[in-house]
Short mmCIF file of C-alpha atoms in Angstrom, two decimals:
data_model
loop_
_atom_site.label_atom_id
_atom_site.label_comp_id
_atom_site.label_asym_id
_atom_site.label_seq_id
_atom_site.Cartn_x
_atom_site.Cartn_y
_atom_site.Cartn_z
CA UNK A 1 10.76 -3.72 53.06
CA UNK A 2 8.37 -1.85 55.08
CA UNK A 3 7.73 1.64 53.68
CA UNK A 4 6.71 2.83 57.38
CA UNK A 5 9.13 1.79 59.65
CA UNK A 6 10.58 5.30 59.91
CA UNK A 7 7.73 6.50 61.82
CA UNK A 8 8.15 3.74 64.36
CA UNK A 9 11.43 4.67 65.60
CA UNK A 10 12.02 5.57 68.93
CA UNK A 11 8.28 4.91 69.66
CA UNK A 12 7.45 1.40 71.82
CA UNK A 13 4.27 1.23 71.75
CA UNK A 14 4.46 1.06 67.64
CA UNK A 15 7.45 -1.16 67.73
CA UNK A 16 5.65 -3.41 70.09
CA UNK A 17 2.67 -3.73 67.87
CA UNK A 18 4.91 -3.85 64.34
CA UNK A 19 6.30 -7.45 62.70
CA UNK A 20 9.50 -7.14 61.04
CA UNK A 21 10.01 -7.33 57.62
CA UNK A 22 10.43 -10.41 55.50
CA UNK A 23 13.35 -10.55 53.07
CA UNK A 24 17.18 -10.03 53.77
CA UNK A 25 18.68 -9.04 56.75
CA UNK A 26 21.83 -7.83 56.47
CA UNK A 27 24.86 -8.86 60.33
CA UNK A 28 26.50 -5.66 60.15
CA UNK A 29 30.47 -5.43 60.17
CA UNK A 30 32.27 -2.94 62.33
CA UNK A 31 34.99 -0.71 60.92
CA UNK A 32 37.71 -0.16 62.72
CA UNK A 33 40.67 2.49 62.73
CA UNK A 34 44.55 2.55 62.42
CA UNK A 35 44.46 2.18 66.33
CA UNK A 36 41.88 -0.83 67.00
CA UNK A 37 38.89 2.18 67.87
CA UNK A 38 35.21 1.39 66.45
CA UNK A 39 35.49 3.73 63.61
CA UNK A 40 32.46 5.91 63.67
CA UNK A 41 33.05 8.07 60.88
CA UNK A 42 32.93 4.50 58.65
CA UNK A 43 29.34 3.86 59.47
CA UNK A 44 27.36 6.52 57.55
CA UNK A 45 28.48 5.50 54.09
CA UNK A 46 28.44 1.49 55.50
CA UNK A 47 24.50 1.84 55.72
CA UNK A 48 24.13 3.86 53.09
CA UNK A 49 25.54 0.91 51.08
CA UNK A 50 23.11 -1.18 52.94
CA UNK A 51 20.55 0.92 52.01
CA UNK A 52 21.01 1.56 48.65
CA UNK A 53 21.19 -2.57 47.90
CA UNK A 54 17.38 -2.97 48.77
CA UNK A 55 17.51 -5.12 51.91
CA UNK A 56 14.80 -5.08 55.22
CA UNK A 57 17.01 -4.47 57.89
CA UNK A 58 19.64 -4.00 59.63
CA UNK A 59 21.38 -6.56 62.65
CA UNK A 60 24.12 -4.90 64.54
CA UNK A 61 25.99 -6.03 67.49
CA UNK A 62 26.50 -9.59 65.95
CA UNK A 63 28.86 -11.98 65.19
CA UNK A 64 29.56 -10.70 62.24
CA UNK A 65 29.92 -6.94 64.06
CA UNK A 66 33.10 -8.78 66.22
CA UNK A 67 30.44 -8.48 69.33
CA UNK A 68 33.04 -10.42 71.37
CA UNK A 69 35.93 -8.25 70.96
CA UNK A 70 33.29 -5.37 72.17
CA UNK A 71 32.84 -3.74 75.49
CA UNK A 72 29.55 -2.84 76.95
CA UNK A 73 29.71 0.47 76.23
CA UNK A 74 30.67 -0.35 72.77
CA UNK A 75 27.50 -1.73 72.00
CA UNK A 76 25.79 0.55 73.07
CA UNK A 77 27.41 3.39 71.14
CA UNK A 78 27.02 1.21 67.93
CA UNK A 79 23.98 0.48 68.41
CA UNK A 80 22.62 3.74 69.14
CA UNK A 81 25.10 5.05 66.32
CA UNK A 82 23.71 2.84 63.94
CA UNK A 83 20.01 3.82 64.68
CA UNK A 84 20.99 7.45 64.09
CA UNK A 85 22.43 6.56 60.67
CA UNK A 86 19.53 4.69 59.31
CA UNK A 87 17.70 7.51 59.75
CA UNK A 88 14.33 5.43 59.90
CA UNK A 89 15.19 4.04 56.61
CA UNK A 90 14.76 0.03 57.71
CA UNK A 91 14.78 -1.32 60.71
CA UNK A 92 17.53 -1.76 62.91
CA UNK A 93 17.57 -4.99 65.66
CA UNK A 94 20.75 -5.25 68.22
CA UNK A 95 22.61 -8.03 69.46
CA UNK A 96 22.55 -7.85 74.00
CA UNK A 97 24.79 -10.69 73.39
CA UNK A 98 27.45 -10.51 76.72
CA UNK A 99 28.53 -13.42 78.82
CA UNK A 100 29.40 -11.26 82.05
CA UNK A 101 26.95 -10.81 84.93
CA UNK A 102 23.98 -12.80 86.05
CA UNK A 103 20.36 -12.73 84.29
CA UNK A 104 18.81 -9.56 85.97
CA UNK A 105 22.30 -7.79 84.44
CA UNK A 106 21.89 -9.64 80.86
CA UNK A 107 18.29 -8.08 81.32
CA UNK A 108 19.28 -4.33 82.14
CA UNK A 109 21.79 -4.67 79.53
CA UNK A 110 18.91 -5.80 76.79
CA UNK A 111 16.81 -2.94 78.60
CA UNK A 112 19.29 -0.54 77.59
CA UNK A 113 19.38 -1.30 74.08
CA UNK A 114 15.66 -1.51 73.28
CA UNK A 115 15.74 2.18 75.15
CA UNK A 116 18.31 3.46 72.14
CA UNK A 117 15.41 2.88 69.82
CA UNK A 118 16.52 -0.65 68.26
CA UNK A 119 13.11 -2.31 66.96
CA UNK A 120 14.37 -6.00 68.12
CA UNK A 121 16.43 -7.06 70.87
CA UNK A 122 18.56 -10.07 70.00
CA UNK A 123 20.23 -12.44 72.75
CA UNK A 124 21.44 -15.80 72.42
CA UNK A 125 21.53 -19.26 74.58
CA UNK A 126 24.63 -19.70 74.41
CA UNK A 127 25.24 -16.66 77.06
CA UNK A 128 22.78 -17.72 79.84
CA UNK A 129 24.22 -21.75 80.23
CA UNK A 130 27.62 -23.56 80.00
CA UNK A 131 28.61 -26.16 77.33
CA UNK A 132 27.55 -28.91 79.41
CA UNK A 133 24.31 -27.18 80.93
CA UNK A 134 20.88 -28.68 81.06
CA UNK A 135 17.74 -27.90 78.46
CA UNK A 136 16.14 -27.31 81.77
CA UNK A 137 18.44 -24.74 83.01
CA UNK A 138 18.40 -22.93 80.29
CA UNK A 139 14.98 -22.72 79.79
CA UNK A 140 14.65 -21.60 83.39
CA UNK A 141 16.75 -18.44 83.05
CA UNK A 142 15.17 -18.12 79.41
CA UNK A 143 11.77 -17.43 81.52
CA UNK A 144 13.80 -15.97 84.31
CA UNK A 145 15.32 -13.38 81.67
CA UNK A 146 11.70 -12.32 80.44
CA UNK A 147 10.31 -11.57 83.29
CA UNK A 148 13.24 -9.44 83.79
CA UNK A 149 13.84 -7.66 81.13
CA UNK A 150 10.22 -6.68 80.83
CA UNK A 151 7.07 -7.39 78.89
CA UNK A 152 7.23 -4.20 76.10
CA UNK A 153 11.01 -5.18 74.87
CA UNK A 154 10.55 -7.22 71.60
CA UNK A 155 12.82 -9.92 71.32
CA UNK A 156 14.34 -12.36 68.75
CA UNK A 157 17.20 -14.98 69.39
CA UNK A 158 20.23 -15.85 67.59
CA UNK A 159 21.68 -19.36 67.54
CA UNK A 160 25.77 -17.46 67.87
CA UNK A 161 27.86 -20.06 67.43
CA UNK A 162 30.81 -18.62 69.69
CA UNK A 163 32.39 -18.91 71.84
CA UNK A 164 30.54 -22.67 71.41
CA UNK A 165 27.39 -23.35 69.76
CA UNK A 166 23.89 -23.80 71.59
CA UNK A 167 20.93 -24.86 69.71
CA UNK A 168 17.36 -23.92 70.58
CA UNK A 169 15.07 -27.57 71.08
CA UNK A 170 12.15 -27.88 69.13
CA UNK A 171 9.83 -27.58 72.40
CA UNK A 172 11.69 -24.21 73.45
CA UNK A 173 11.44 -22.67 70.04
CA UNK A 174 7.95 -23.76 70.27
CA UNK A 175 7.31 -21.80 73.51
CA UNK A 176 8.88 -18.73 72.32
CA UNK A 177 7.06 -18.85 69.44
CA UNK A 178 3.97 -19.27 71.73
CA UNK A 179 4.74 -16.59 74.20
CA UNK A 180 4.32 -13.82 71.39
CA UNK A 181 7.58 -12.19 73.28
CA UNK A 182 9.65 -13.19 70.16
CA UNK A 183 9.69 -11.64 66.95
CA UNK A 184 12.70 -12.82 64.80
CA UNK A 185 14.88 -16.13 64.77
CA UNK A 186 17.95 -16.51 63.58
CA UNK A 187 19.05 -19.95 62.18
CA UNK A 188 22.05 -21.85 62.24
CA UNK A 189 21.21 -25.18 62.85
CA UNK A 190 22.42 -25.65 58.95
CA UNK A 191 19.85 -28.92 59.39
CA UNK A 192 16.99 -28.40 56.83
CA UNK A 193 14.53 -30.96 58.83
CA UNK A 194 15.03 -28.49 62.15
CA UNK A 195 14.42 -25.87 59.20
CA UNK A 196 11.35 -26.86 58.70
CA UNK A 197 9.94 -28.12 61.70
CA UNK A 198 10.98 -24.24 63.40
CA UNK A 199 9.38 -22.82 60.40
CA UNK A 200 6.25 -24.85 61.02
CA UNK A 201 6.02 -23.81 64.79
CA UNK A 202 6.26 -20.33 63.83
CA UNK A 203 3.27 -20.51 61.57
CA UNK A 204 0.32 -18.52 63.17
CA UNK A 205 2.55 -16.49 65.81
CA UNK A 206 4.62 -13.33 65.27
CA UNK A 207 7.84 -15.13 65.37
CA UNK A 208 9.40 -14.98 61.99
CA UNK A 209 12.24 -17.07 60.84
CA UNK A 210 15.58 -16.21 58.60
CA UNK A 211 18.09 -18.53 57.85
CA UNK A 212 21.89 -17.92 57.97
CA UNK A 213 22.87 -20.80 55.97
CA UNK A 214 23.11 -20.33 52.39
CA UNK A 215 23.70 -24.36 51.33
CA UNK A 216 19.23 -24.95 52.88
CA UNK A 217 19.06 -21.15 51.84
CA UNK A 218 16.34 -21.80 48.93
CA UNK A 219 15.23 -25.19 50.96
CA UNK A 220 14.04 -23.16 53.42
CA UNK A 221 12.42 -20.44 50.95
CA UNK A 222 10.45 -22.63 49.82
CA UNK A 223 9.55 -23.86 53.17
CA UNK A 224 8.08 -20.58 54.16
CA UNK A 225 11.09 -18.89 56.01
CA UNK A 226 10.73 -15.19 56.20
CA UNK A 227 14.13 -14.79 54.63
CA UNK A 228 17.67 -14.67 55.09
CA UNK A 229 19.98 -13.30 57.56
CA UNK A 230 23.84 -14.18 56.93
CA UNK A 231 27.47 -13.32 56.23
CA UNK A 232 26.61 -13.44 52.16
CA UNK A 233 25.30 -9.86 52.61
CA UNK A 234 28.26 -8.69 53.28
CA UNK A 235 29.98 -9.28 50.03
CA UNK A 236 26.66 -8.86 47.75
CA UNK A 237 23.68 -8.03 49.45
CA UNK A 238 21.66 -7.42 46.33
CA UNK A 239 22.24 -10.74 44.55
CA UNK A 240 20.30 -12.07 48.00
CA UNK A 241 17.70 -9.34 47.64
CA UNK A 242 17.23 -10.68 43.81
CA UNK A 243 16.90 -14.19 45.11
CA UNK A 244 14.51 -13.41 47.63
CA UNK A 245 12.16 -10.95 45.43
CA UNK A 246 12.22 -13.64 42.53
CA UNK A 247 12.52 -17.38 43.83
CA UNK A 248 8.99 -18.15 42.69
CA UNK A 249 8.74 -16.09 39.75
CA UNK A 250 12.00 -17.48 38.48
CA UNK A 251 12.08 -20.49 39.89
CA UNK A 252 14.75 -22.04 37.80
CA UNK A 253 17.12 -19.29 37.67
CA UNK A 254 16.98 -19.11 41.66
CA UNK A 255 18.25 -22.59 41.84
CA UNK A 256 21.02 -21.25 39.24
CA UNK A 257 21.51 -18.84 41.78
CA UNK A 258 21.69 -21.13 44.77
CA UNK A 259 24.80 -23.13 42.89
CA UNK A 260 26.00 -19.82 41.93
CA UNK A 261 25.99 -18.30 45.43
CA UNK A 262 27.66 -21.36 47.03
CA UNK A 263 30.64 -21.03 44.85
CA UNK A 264 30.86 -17.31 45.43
CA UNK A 265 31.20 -18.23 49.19
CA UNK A 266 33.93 -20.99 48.75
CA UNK A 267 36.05 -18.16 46.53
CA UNK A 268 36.05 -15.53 48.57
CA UNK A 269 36.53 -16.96 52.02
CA UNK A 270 39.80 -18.51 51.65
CA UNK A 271 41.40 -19.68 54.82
CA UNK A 272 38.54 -19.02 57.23
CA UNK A 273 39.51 -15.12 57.60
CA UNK A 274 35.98 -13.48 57.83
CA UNK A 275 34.61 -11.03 58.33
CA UNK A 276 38.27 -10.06 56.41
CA UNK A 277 37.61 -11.01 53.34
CA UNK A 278 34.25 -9.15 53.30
CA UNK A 279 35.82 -5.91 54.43
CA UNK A 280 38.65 -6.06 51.74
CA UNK A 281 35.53 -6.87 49.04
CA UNK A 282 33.66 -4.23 50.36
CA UNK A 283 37.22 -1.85 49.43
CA UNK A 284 36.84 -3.04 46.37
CA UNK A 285 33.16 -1.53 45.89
CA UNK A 286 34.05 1.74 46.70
CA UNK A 287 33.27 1.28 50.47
CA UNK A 288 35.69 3.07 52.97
CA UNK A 289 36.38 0.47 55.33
CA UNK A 290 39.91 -1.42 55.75
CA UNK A 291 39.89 -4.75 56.75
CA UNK A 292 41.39 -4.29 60.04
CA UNK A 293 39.62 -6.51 62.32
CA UNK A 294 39.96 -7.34 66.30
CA UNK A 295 39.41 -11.01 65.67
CA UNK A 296 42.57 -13.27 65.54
CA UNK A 297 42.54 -14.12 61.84
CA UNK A 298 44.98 -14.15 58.98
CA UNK A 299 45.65 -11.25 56.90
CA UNK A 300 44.09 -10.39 53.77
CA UNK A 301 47.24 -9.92 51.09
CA UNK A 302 47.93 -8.23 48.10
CA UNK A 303 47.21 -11.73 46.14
CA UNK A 304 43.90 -12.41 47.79
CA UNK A 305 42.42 -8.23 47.07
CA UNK A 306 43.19 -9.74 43.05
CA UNK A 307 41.36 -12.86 43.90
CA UNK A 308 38.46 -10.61 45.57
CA UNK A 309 38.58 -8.49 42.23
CA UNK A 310 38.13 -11.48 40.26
CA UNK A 311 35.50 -12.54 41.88
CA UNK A 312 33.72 -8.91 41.78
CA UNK A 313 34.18 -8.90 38.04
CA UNK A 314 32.31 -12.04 37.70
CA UNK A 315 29.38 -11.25 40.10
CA UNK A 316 28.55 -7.55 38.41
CA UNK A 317 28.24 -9.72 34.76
CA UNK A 318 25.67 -11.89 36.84
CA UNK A 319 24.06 -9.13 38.47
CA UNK A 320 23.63 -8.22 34.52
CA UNK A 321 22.49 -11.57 33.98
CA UNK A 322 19.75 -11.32 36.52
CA UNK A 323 19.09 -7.95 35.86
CA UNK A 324 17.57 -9.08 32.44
CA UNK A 325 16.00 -11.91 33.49
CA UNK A 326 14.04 -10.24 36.39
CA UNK A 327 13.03 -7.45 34.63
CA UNK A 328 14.66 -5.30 37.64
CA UNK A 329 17.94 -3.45 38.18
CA UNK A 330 20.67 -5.31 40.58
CA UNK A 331 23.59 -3.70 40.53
CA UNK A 332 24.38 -1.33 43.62
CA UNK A 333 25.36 2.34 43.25
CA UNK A 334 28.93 2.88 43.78
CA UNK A 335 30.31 5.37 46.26
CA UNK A 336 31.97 8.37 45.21
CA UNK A 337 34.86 7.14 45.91
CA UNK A 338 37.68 5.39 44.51
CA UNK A 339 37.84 1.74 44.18
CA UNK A 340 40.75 0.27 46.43
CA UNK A 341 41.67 -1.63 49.95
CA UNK A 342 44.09 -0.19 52.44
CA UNK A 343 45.63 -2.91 53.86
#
């Protein structure tokens, strides 16, 4: 990770001229309380965890973060609460991902956010066009949008697959890669030939690509993606950190670790209930977070918390595992407090 980010906070002229880190990129979570209320308090040990597992950067205000069961002024709180518990300790980049209002709005709304100190401004496609809106369309309030918003707010996108997914073409990513406006991509096209013909447009510009799909995750590695930026971080951010430090020293042991990581994600995702599931694992690390969520999803039980622990059990033996064979600690530091989930 970048060793001098911290002096770029709050400072645009530095973030501006700065590139963002390669390497793993954790979509932040949101805590919530007893009552439904963004739980504040939650977020100082949440990045220390972060922290502490060895990864770039930080993306708040995402899918991941519930950003569609947030208000406005939620974001903005988050975002700037986030920034202030980081500390300058990685970077942080924030989602201006809202559906309401017209482009010069979406604009002051990103405007805001890049004001709060965030190094990267994320938005989306799908919130400037309809399902069934042109290319052209949305590349006109793309350009409409950065004119807008104005030239010193660095920018990234996010292919957010909700409310309905909206793809980037090959000739748009190409001209935001151009425009040297854009900083950071994040993938979900799942499609490893779009992998790799976005990764070869970015070549030469500042625009940096990270993948959120862990099945092309070591595909696109090897491609020359700039990392990864997906839900796997929030179950075991480090074992992603090991795989992007060490896929060409240990080449063999990082396709073990492909294989490895796809099963992890098929046992503790039962029923579609994320970003559940991750809170309730999270519990189980010594992080003090429930997981009480806004998002319509089903409950995490007393059966599945044993499942999670099962699954814990096994990953710290192959942090050991990888550990050894990397010559470099993995495991986490634990909280000081107790193991458990409040459900």
């Amino acid at each position: 990770m970048g060793p001098l980010w911290g002096y770029f906070m709050g400072l645009s002229d530095k973030r501006h001229a700065t590139d963002v880190p390669d390497g793993v990129w954790v979509v932040m979570i949101t805590p919530f309380d007893s009552d439904g209320g963004i739980d504040m308090r939650a977020y100082a040990g949440l990045v220390d965890y972060y922290v502490q597992s060895g990864v770039a950067g930080l993306f708040t205000c995402c899918g991941s973060s519930e950003i569609l069961a947030m208000s406005r002024a939620e974001i903005l709180d988050v975002t700037h609460h986030v920034i202030d518990c980081t500390a300058g300790r990685l970077p942080v980049i924030s989602g201006a991902i809202v559906y309401d209002g017209d482009v010069k709005s979406k604009a002051d709304f990103a405007r805001q956010i890049w004001d709060l100190g965030a190094d990267v401004v994320m938005i989306t496609p799908n919130q400037f066009v309809a399902p069934d809106d042109s290319d052209e369309l949305l590349d006109e309030r793309l350009r409409e949008f950065l004119e807008a918003v104005g030239d010193d707010v660095v920018l990234g996108t996010y292919e957010f697959p909700m409310p309905f997914a909206r793809r980037l073409t090959l000739p748009m990513y190409k001209w935001m890669a151009e425009s040297g406006r854009f900083v950071y991509h994040k993938d979900t096209s799942c499609d490893i030939d779009e992998i790799g013909a976005k990764i070869k447009l970015s070549q030469g510009t500042r625009l940096k690509f990270f993948n959120a799909n862990l099945q092309t995750l070591l595909a696109s590695f090897r491609l020359g993606g700039n990392g990864y930026c997906g839900t796997g971080t929030n179950y075991c951010p480090e074992l992603y950190v090991w795989f992007w430090d060490n896929f060409l020293k240990h080449p063999e042991r990082a396709e073990d670790l492909q294989q490895y990581l796809n099963n992890f994600e098929n046992q503790v995702d039962w029923g579609q209930n994320y970003p559940a599931s991750a809170k309730a694992y999270m519990g189980l690390r010594g992080i003090e977070i429930t997981p009480r969520c806004r998002m319509r999803l089903k409950s995490v039980t007393d059966e599945q918390v044993r499942q999670l622990q099962s699954v814990l059990d096994g990953a710290n033996q192959y942090h050991q595992v990888l550990a050894a064979a990397g010559g470099q600690e993995v495991m986490v530091k634990k909280p000081g407090r107790k193991r458990g989930v409040k459900l």
